Amino acid sequence: MSDFVNAGWSFYITIVTLVGIACCLWLLFSQRKIAVVLNQDGSVAKDTGHVWDGDLRELNNPLPRWWMWMFALSCIFGLAYLYIFPGLGSNPGASGYSTQGELKQSLIMANSELKPVYDKYVAMSVEQVAADPQAKIMGQRLYLNNCSQCHGSDAGGAKGFPNLTDHDWLYGGASENIKETITHGRGGVMPSFSHLGDEAIINVTHYVRSLSGLSSDSIKTARGKAVFSDNCTACHGADGKGNQMLGAPNLTDKVWLYGGTQSAILETLRNGRQGMMPAQENVLSPEKIHLLTAYVWGLSNSEPQAAKK
Ligand code: HEC
Ligand code: HEC
């Protein structure tokens, strides 16, 4: 496969390459004899007449034979290489070799070697896989390669990227919820409420903070409660405990995706939030997703973690 936009480029590169080699050979051919330099008296000189530092003379010797042969062989090697391997424009080469083909071949080999290992885990439940030390190491590697850039290498999350090690779930922490999240991705849609006006938004911010016991102004909180009932309960629930079908967070706990400060909540309400968890079904095989599900499930359901709670 070539990346050229049209055949003209391939042709151009082929010409430049072949003419380049031809010029090298011509240069070699043109230098095969020593240039004749004459002395002032008409006799043939042994040097070129260039003298440095008083007595350092440049001799007029022919190019060494071995060097000429090396040069010619390099050109022949180049031509043979270009004949066998891809390199001349988009010409695939006589051998049919390609780096892409090599990669495909080694992927097939790696997959067939790994298949028995994966098959063993696919036959086990997520809970069983999570308890297997080897599966945990494999899951961690998959996690570090594919997930850590967003959720952090310790899976502790960051602003806008949920912590995967706690018991607080946007979309549910059962193994089938986690597998669904990883396979198909998730998109949380928190609409903007700037149309309600600043006063209503500030009031509801106070109410939201009161839900998790954070400091708030009592009058604004009371007014905000009405705003909340009118606008927010459809997704966050009448009690503010959220809805895992929609990924609407529980607003009554101390866990925040975007922050629980006055200004962070205001920003959420003014601009809305759209967290995107990218689907992995086209990136990772179902076997790998199974291992990852077990790894993520295990992060909050392992023994030491459970003991801490
Ligand atoms: C590009 C960034 C990104 C990558 C890469 C990513 N995630 Fe996510 N993930 C998110 C975001 C953002 C959310 C929250 C979605 C929302 O706000 O609705 C999320 C949500 C989740 C959830 C749901 C958490 C909950 O509380 O319900 C799980 C589980 C999860 N990700 C696991 C993974 C795994 C496993 C990988 C690696 C295969 C991964 N993520 C890769 C950004 C990412
Ligand atoms: C259409 C459903 C929907 C409605 C209506 C809605 N929300 Fe949300 N809200 C969400 C979703 C989904 C998220 C998570 C966004 C994400 O994952 O990126 C969210 C996130 C939030 C957050 C951020 C929580 C955190 O942990 O950082 C706050 C605060 C919030 N909503 C408050 C409100 C308030 C107040 C209202 C009413 C004025 C409201 N929401 C109305 C769906 C909704």
CSV table of C-alpha atoms and ligand atoms in Angstrom, one decimal:
chain,number,residue,atom,x,y,z
A,1,MET,CA,0.0,0.0,0.0
A,2,SER,CA,1.3,3.4,-0.8
A,3,ASP,CA,0.4,6.7,0.7
A,4,PHE,CA,0.9,8.7,-2.5
A,5,VAL,CA,-2.1,10.8,-3.5
A,6,ASN,CA,-1.6,10.0,-7.2
A,7,ALA,CA,0.6,8.0,-9.5
A,8,GLY,CA,2.6,11.1,-10.5
A,9,TRP,CA,4.5,11.3,-7.2
A,10,SER,CA,5.4,7.6,-7.5
A,11,PHE,CA,6.7,8.2,-11.0
A,12,TYR,CA,8.6,11.3,-9.9
A,13,ILE,CA,10.3,9.5,-7.0
A,14,THR,CA,11.2,6.6,-9.2
A,15,ILE,CA,12.9,8.9,-11.7
A,16,VAL,CA,14.8,10.9,-9.0
A,17,THR,CA,16.0,7.7,-7.4
A,18,LEU,CA,17.2,6.0,-10.7
A,19,VAL,CA,18.7,9.2,-12.1
A,20,GLY,CA,20.5,9.7,-8.8
A,21,ILE,CA,22.1,6.2,-9.0
A,22,ALA,CA,22.9,6.7,-12.7
A,23,CYS,CA,24.7,10.0,-11.8
A,24,CYS,CA,26.7,8.3,-9.1
A,25,LEU,CA,27.9,5.7,-11.7
A,26,TRP,CA,28.7,8.4,-14.2
A,27,LEU,CA,30.7,10.3,-11.6
A,28,LEU,CA,32.6,7.2,-10.8
A,29,PHE,CA,33.2,6.5,-14.5
A,30,SER,CA,34.4,10.0,-15.2
A,31,GLN,CA,37.0,9.8,-12.4
A,32,ARG,CA,38.5,6.5,-13.4
A,33,LYS,CA,41.5,8.2,-14.9
A,34,ILE,CA,43.8,10.7,-13.3
A,35,ALA,CA,43.6,14.2,-14.6
A,36,VAL,CA,46.8,15.2,-16.4
A,37,VAL,CA,48.5,18.2,-14.9
A,38,LEU,CA,51.4,19.7,-16.8
A,39,ASN,CA,54.4,21.3,-15.2
A,40,GLN,CA,55.4,24.8,-16.5
A,41,ASP,CA,58.0,23.1,-18.8
A,42,GLY,CA,55.3,20.8,-20.4
A,43,SER,CA,56.2,17.6,-18.5
A,44,VAL,CA,53.5,15.6,-16.7
A,45,ALA,CA,53.4,16.6,-13.0
A,46,LYS,CA,53.2,14.1,-10.1
A,47,ASP,CA,51.1,16.4,-8.0
A,48,THR,CA,48.2,18.8,-8.5
A,49,GLY,CA,50.4,21.8,-7.9
A,50,HIS,CA,48.5,22.7,-4.6
A,51,VAL,CA,51.0,23.3,-1.8
A,52,TRP,CA,50.1,24.1,1.8
A,53,ASP,CA,52.2,25.1,4.8
A,54,GLY,CA,55.3,25.4,2.6
A,55,ASP,CA,55.8,21.8,1.7
A,56,LEU,CA,52.5,19.9,1.9
A,57,ARG,CA,51.8,18.8,-1.6
A,58,GLU,CA,48.5,17.3,-3.0
A,59,LEU,CA,49.5,14.3,-5.0
A,60,ASN,CA,47.7,13.5,-8.3
A,61,ASN,CA,47.1,9.7,-7.6
A,62,PRO,CA,44.2,7.7,-9.1
A,63,LEU,CA,41.3,6.6,-6.9
A,64,PRO,CA,42.2,3.3,-5.2
A,65,ARG,CA,40.8,0.2,-7.1
A,66,TRP,CA,39.2,-1.3,-4.0
A,67,TRP,CA,37.4,2.0,-3.4
A,68,MET,CA,36.1,2.1,-7.0
A,69,TRP,CA,34.8,-1.4,-6.6
A,70,MET,CA,33.1,-0.7,-3.3
A,71,PHE,CA,31.4,2.3,-4.9
A,72,ALA,CA,30.2,0.3,-7.9
A,73,LEU,CA,29.0,-2.6,-5.6
A,74,SER,CA,27.1,-0.1,-3.4
A,75,CYS,CA,25.2,1.1,-6.5
A,76,ILE,CA,24.5,-2.5,-7.6
A,77,PHE,CA,23.3,-3.3,-4.0
A,78,GLY,CA,21.0,-0.3,-4.1
A,79,LEU,CA,19.5,-1.4,-7.4
A,80,ALA,CA,19.0,-5.0,-6.3
A,81,TYR,CA,17.5,-3.8,-3.0
A,82,LEU,CA,15.0,-1.6,-4.8
A,83,TYR,CA,14.2,-4.5,-7.1
A,84,ILE,CA,13.4,-6.9,-4.3
A,85,PHE,CA,11.9,-4.6,-1.6
A,86,PRO,CA,9.4,-1.8,-1.9
A,87,GLY,CA,11.2,1.5,-2.3
A,88,LEU,CA,10.9,2.7,-5.8
A,89,GLY,CA,7.8,4.9,-5.6
A,90,SER,CA,4.8,2.7,-5.1
A,91,ASN,CA,6.4,-0.4,-6.7
A,92,PRO,CA,5.8,-3.3,-4.2
A,93,GLY,CA,9.1,-5.0,-5.0
A,94,ALA,CA,9.6,-8.6,-6.2
A,95,SER,CA,9.5,-10.2,-2.8
A,96,GLY,CA,6.1,-8.8,-1.8
A,97,TYR,CA,7.5,-7.8,1.6
A,98,SER,CA,5.9,-4.9,3.5
A,99,THR,CA,6.3,-3.7,7.1
A,100,GLN,CA,2.5,-3.7,7.4
A,101,GLY,CA,2.4,-7.4,6.4
A,102,GLU,CA,5.1,-8.1,8.9
A,103,LEU,CA,3.1,-6.4,11.6
A,104,LYS,CA,0.0,-8.3,10.7
A,105,GLN,CA,1.9,-11.6,10.7
A,106,SER,CA,3.4,-10.9,14.2
A,107,LEU,CA,0.0,-9.9,15.5
A,108,ILE,CA,-1.5,-13.2,14.3
A,109,MET,CA,1.3,-15.0,16.0
A,110,ALA,CA,1.0,-13.1,19.2
A,111,ASN,CA,-2.8,-13.6,19.3
A,112,SER,CA,-2.6,-17.3,18.6
A,113,GLU,CA,0.0,-17.6,21.4
A,114,LEU,CA,-2.2,-15.6,23.8
A,115,LYS,CA,-5.5,-17.2,22.8
A,116,PRO,CA,-5.3,-20.1,25.2
A,117,VAL,CA,-4.6,-17.7,28.1
A,118,TYR,CA,-7.5,-15.4,27.2
A,119,ASP,CA,-9.8,-18.4,26.6
A,120,LYS,CA,-9.2,-19.5,30.1
A,121,TYR,CA,-10.4,-16.2,31.5
A,122,VAL,CA,-13.3,-15.7,29.1
A,123,ALA,CA,-14.7,-19.0,30.5
A,124,MET,CA,-14.5,-17.5,34.1
A,125,SER,CA,-16.8,-14.9,35.7
A,126,VAL,CA,-15.6,-11.4,36.2
A,127,GLU,CA,-15.4,-12.0,40.0
A,128,GLN,CA,-13.3,-15.1,39.5
A,129,VAL,CA,-11.0,-13.4,37.0
A,130,ALA,CA,-10.6,-10.5,39.5
A,131,ALA,CA,-9.2,-13.0,42.1
A,132,ASP,CA,-6.6,-14.4,39.7
A,133,PRO,CA,-3.2,-12.8,40.3
A,134,GLN,CA,-2.0,-13.4,36.7
A,135,ALA,CA,-5.2,-11.9,35.3
A,136,LYS,CA,-4.7,-8.9,37.5
A,137,ILE,CA,-1.2,-8.2,36.1
A,138,MET,CA,-2.6,-8.5,32.5
A,139,GLY,CA,-5.5,-6.3,33.4
A,140,GLN,CA,-3.2,-3.7,34.9
A,141,ARG,CA,-1.1,-3.6,31.8
A,142,LEU,CA,-4.1,-3.2,29.6
A,143,TYR,CA,-5.4,-0.5,32.0
A,144,LEU,CA,-2.1,1.4,31.9
A,145,ASN,CA,-1.9,1.3,28.1
A,146,ASN,CA,-5.5,2.2,27.4
A,147,CYS,CA,-7.1,4.0,30.3
A,148,SER,CA,-4.5,5.6,32.6
A,149,GLN,CA,-4.2,8.8,30.4
A,150,CYS,CA,-7.7,9.8,31.5
A,151,HIS,CA,-8.4,7.9,34.8
A,152,GLY,CA,-4.8,8.2,36.2
A,153,SER,CA,-2.2,5.5,36.6
A,154,ASP,CA,-3.7,4.7,40.1
A,155,ALA,CA,-7.2,4.9,38.6
A,156,GLY,CA,-7.9,7.6,41.1
A,157,GLY,CA,-9.4,9.9,38.4
A,158,ALA,CA,-9.2,13.6,38.0
A,159,LYS,CA,-11.5,16.5,37.4
A,160,GLY,CA,-14.1,15.3,34.8
A,161,PHE,CA,-12.6,11.7,34.9
A,162,PRO,CA,-14.2,9.5,37.5
A,163,ASN,CA,-12.3,7.7,40.2
A,164,LEU,CA,-12.6,4.0,39.5
A,165,THR,CA,-11.3,2.8,42.9
A,166,ASP,CA,-14.2,4.0,45.0
A,167,HIS,CA,-17.7,2.7,45.5
A,168,ASP,CA,-19.3,5.7,43.8
A,169,TRP,CA,-20.5,4.9,40.3
A,170,LEU,CA,-22.0,7.1,37.7
A,171,TYR,CA,-23.2,4.2,35.6
A,172,GLY,CA,-23.2,1.4,38.2
A,173,GLY,CA,-20.4,-0.8,39.6
A,174,ALA,CA,-21.8,-4.2,38.9
A,175,SER,CA,-19.6,-6.2,36.5
A,176,GLU,CA,-22.1,-6.0,33.7
A,177,ASN,CA,-22.4,-2.2,34.1
A,178,ILE,CA,-18.7,-1.8,34.0
A,179,LYS,CA,-18.4,-4.1,30.9
A,180,GLU,CA,-21.2,-2.1,29.2
A,181,THR,CA,-19.3,1.2,30.0
A,182,ILE,CA,-16.0,-0.1,28.6
A,183,THR,CA,-17.5,-1.7,25.5
A,184,HIS,CA,-19.9,0.9,24.3
A,185,GLY,CA,-18.6,4.0,26.0
A,186,ARG,CA,-20.7,6.6,27.9
A,187,GLY,CA,-21.7,10.2,27.3
A,188,GLY,CA,-23.0,12.1,30.3
A,189,VAL,CA,-25.2,15.1,29.3
A,190,MET,CA,-25.7,17.8,31.9
A,191,PRO,CA,-27.5,20.6,30.1
A,192,SER,CA,-26.6,24.3,30.6
A,193,PHE,CA,-29.1,26.2,32.7
A,194,SER,CA,-27.8,29.7,32.0
A,195,HIS,CA,-31.3,30.5,30.6
A,196,LEU,CA,-32.7,30.4,34.2
A,197,GLY,CA,-30.8,33.6,35.0
A,198,ASP,CA,-27.9,34.1,37.5
A,199,GLU,CA,-30.1,34.5,40.6
A,200,ALA,CA,-31.8,31.1,40.2
A,201,ILE,CA,-28.5,29.4,39.3
A,202,ILE,CA,-26.8,30.8,42.4
A,203,ASN,CA,-29.7,29.8,44.6
A,204,VAL,CA,-29.7,26.2,43.3
A,205,THR,CA,-25.9,26.1,43.8
A,206,HIS,CA,-26.5,26.7,47.5
A,207,TYR,CA,-29.2,24.0,47.6
A,208,VAL,CA,-26.8,21.5,45.8
A,209,ARG,CA,-24.1,22.3,48.4
A,210,SER,CA,-26.6,21.8,51.3
A,211,LEU,CA,-27.4,18.3,49.9
A,212,SER,CA,-24.0,17.0,50.9
A,213,GLY,CA,-23.7,19.1,54.1
A,214,LEU,CA,-21.5,21.8,52.7
A,215,SER,CA,-21.9,25.4,53.9
A,216,SER,CA,-24.7,27.3,52.3
A,217,ASP,CA,-26.9,30.4,52.8
A,218,SER,CA,-30.2,29.2,54.3
A,219,ILE,CA,-32.5,31.6,52.4
A,220,LYS,CA,-30.8,30.9,49.0
A,221,THR,CA,-30.9,27.2,49.8
A,222,ALA,CA,-34.7,27.4,50.4
A,223,ARG,CA,-35.2,29.2,47.1
A,224,GLY,CA,-32.8,26.9,45.3
A,225,LYS,CA,-34.9,23.9,46.4
A,226,ALA,CA,-37.8,25.1,44.3
A,227,VAL,CA,-35.5,25.6,41.3
A,228,PHE,CA,-34.1,22.1,41.8
A,229,SER,CA,-37.6,20.5,41.9
A,230,ASP,CA,-38.6,22.3,38.7
A,231,ASN,CA,-35.4,21.6,36.7
A,232,CYS,CA,-33.2,18.9,38.1
A,233,THR,CA,-35.2,16.1,39.6
A,234,ALA,CA,-35.9,14.4,36.2
A,235,CYS,CA,-32.2,13.4,36.1
A,236,HIS,CA,-30.8,13.8,39.6
A,237,GLY,CA,-33.9,12.4,41.3
A,238,ALA,CA,-36.2,14.1,43.9
A,239,ASP,CA,-33.7,13.4,46.6
A,240,GLY,CA,-30.7,14.4,44.5
A,241,LYS,CA,-29.3,10.9,44.7
A,242,GLY,CA,-28.7,10.7,40.9
A,243,ASN,CA,-29.7,8.2,38.2
A,244,GLN,CA,-27.3,5.5,37.0
A,245,MET,CA,-29.3,5.0,33.8
A,246,LEU,CA,-28.4,8.6,32.7
A,247,GLY,CA,-25.0,8.8,34.5
A,248,ALA,CA,-26.5,11.7,36.5
A,249,PRO,CA,-24.3,11.9,39.6
A,250,ASN,CA,-25.4,11.5,43.2
A,251,LEU,CA,-25.3,15.1,44.5
A,252,THR,CA,-25.7,14.1,48.2
A,253,ASP,CA,-22.4,12.5,48.7
A,254,LYS,CA,-19.0,14.1,49.1
A,255,VAL,CA,-17.7,12.7,45.7
A,256,TRP,CA,-17.5,15.3,43.0
A,257,LEU,CA,-16.7,14.8,39.3
A,258,TYR,CA,-16.2,18.5,38.5
A,259,GLY,CA,-15.8,19.9,42.0
A,260,GLY,CA,-18.2,21.0,44.8
A,261,THR,CA,-16.9,24.5,45.3
A,262,GLN,CA,-19.4,27.3,44.7
A,263,SER,CA,-17.6,28.3,41.5
A,264,ALA,CA,-17.2,24.7,40.2
A,265,ILE,CA,-21.0,24.1,40.6
A,266,LEU,CA,-21.8,27.5,39.0
A,267,GLU,CA,-19.6,26.6,36.1
A,268,THR,CA,-21.4,23.2,35.7
A,269,LEU,CA,-24.8,25.0,35.7
A,270,ARG,CA,-23.8,27.8,33.4
A,271,ASN,CA,-22.0,25.8,30.7
A,272,GLY,CA,-23.3,22.3,31.2
A,273,ARG,CA,-20.9,19.3,31.2
A,274,GLN,CA,-20.5,16.5,28.7
A,275,GLY,CA,-18.1,13.8,30.0
A,276,MET,CA,-17.2,11.3,27.3
A,277,MET,CA,-16.0,7.8,28.0
A,278,PRO,CA,-14.8,6.5,24.6
A,279,ALA,CA,-16.2,3.1,23.5
A,280,GLN,CA,-13.5,0.4,23.4
A,281,GLU,CA,-15.3,-2.2,21.2
A,282,ASN,CA,-13.4,-1.2,18.1
A,283,VAL,CA,-10.1,-0.8,20.0
A,284,LEU,CA,-9.9,-3.8,22.3
A,285,SER,CA,-11.0,-7.4,21.7
A,286,PRO,CA,-13.9,-8.8,23.8
A,287,GLU,CA,-11.4,-10.9,25.7
A,288,LYS,CA,-9.3,-7.9,26.7
A,289,ILE,CA,-12.5,-6.0,27.7
A,290,HIS,CA,-13.4,-9.0,29.9
A,291,LEU,CA,-10.0,-8.8,31.6
A,292,LEU,CA,-10.2,-5.0,32.0
A,293,THR,CA,-13.7,-5.3,33.5
A,294,ALA,CA,-12.4,-7.7,36.1
A,295,TYR,CA,-9.5,-5.4,36.8
A,296,VAL,CA,-11.7,-2.3,37.3
A,297,TRP,CA,-14.2,-4.3,39.3
A,298,GLY,CA,-11.4,-5.6,41.4
A,299,LEU,CA,-10.2,-2.1,42.2
A,300,SER,CA,-13.1,-1.4,44.5
A,301,ASN,CA,-14.0,-4.9,45.4
A,302,SER,CA,-10.7,-6.3,46.5
A,303,GLU,CA,-10.3,-7.5,50.1
A,304,PRO,CA,-8.1,-4.7,51.5
A,305,GLN,CA,-10.3,-2.1,49.8
A,306,ALA,CA,-13.4,-3.6,51.3
A,307,ALA,CA,-11.8,-3.7,54.7
A,308,LYS,CA,-11.1,0.0,54.6
A,309,LYS,CA,-14.8,0.9,54.1
B,1,HEC,C1,-10.4,9.9,26.7
B,1,HEC,C2,-10.5,9.7,28.1
B,1,HEC,C3,-10.9,8.3,28.6
B,1,HEC,C4,-10.3,7.1,28.4
B,1,HEC,C5,-9.1,6.8,27.5
B,1,HEC,C6,-11.0,6.2,29.2
B,1,HEC,N1,-12.0,6.8,29.9
B,1,HEC,FE1,-13.3,5.8,31.1
B,1,HEC,N2,-14.3,7.6,31.3
B,1,HEC,C7,-13.9,8.8,30.8
B,1,HEC,C8,-14.9,9.8,31.2
B,1,HEC,C9,-14.8,11.3,30.9
B,1,HEC,C10,-15.9,9.1,32.0
B,1,HEC,C11,-17.1,9.8,32.6
B,1,HEC,C12,-18.2,9.8,31.6
B,1,HEC,C13,-19.3,10.8,32.0
B,1,HEC,O1,-18.9,11.8,32.6
B,1,HEC,O2,-20.4,10.5,31.8
B,1,HEC,C14,-15.4,7.7,32.1
B,1,HEC,C15,-16.1,6.8,32.7
B,1,HEC,C16,-15.7,5.5,32.9
B,1,HEC,C17,-16.3,4.5,33.8
B,1,HEC,C18,-17.6,4.7,34.5
B,1,HEC,C19,-17.4,5.1,35.9
B,1,HEC,C20,-18.6,5.3,36.7
B,1,HEC,O3,-18.5,5.9,37.8
B,1,HEC,O4,-19.6,4.7,36.4
B,1,HEC,C21,-15.6,3.3,33.7
B,1,HEC,C22,-15.8,2.0,34.4
B,1,HEC,C23,-14.4,3.6,32.9
B,1,HEC,N3,-14.5,4.9,32.4
B,1,HEC,C24,-13.4,2.7,32.6
B,1,HEC,C25,-12.5,3.0,31.6
B,1,HEC,C26,-11.5,2.0,31.2
B,1,HEC,C27,-11.4,0.5,31.7
B,1,HEC,C28,-10.8,2.5,30.2
B,1,HEC,C29,-9.7,1.9,29.4
B,1,HEC,C30,-10.1,0.9,28.5
B,1,HEC,C31,-11.2,3.9,30.1
B,1,HEC,N4,-12.2,4.1,31.0
B,1,HEC,C32,-10.6,4.8,29.2
B,1,HEC,C33,-12.8,9.1,30.1
B,1,HEC,C34,-12.0,8.1,29.6
B,2,HEC,C1,-30.9,15.9,31.4
B,2,HEC,C2,-30.5,15.4,32.7
B,2,HEC,C3,-30.0,16.4,33.7
B,2,HEC,C4,-30.6,17.5,34.2
B,2,HEC,C5,-32.0,18.0,33.8
B,2,HEC,C6,-29.7,18.1,35.2
B,2,HEC,N1,-28.6,17.4,35.2
B,2,HEC,FE1,-27.0,17.8,36.4
B,2,HEC,N2,-26.0,16.3,35.5
B,2,HEC,C7,-26.5,15.4,34.6
B,2,HEC,C8,-25.4,14.5,34.2
B,2,HEC,C9,-25.6,13.4,33.2
B,2,HEC,C10,-24.3,14.9,34.9
B,2,HEC,C11,-22.9,14.3,34.7
B,2,HEC,C12,-22.2,15.0,33.5
B,2,HEC,C13,-21.0,14.3,33.0
B,2,HEC,O1,-20.9,13.1,33.3
B,2,HEC,O2,-20.2,14.9,32.4
B,2,HEC,C14,-24.6,16.0,35.7
B,2,HEC,C15,-23.8,16.7,36.5
B,2,HEC,C16,-24.2,17.6,37.5
B,2,HEC,C17,-23.3,18.2,38.4
B,2,HEC,C18,-21.8,17.9,38.6
B,2,HEC,C19,-21.7,16.9,39.7
B,2,HEC,C20,-20.2,16.6,40.1
B,2,HEC,O3,-20.0,15.6,40.7
B,2,HEC,O4,-19.3,17.4,39.8
B,2,HEC,C21,-24.0,19.1,39.2
B,2,HEC,C22,-23.6,20.0,40.3
B,2,HEC,C23,-25.4,19.1,38.6
B,2,HEC,N3,-25.4,18.2,37.6
B,2,HEC,C24,-26.4,19.8,39.1
B,2,HEC,C25,-27.6,19.9,38.4
B,2,HEC,C26,-28.6,20.9,38.7
B,2,HEC,C27,-28.6,21.8,39.9
B,2,HEC,C28,-29.6,20.7,37.8
B,2,HEC,C29,-30.9,21.5,37.7
B,2,HEC,C30,-30.7,22.9,37.6
B,2,HEC,C31,-29.3,19.7,36.9
B,2,HEC,N4,-28.0,19.2,37.3
B,2,HEC,C32,-30.0,19.2,35.9
B,2,HEC,C33,-27.7,15.4,34.1
B,2,HEC,C34,-28.7,16.3,34.3
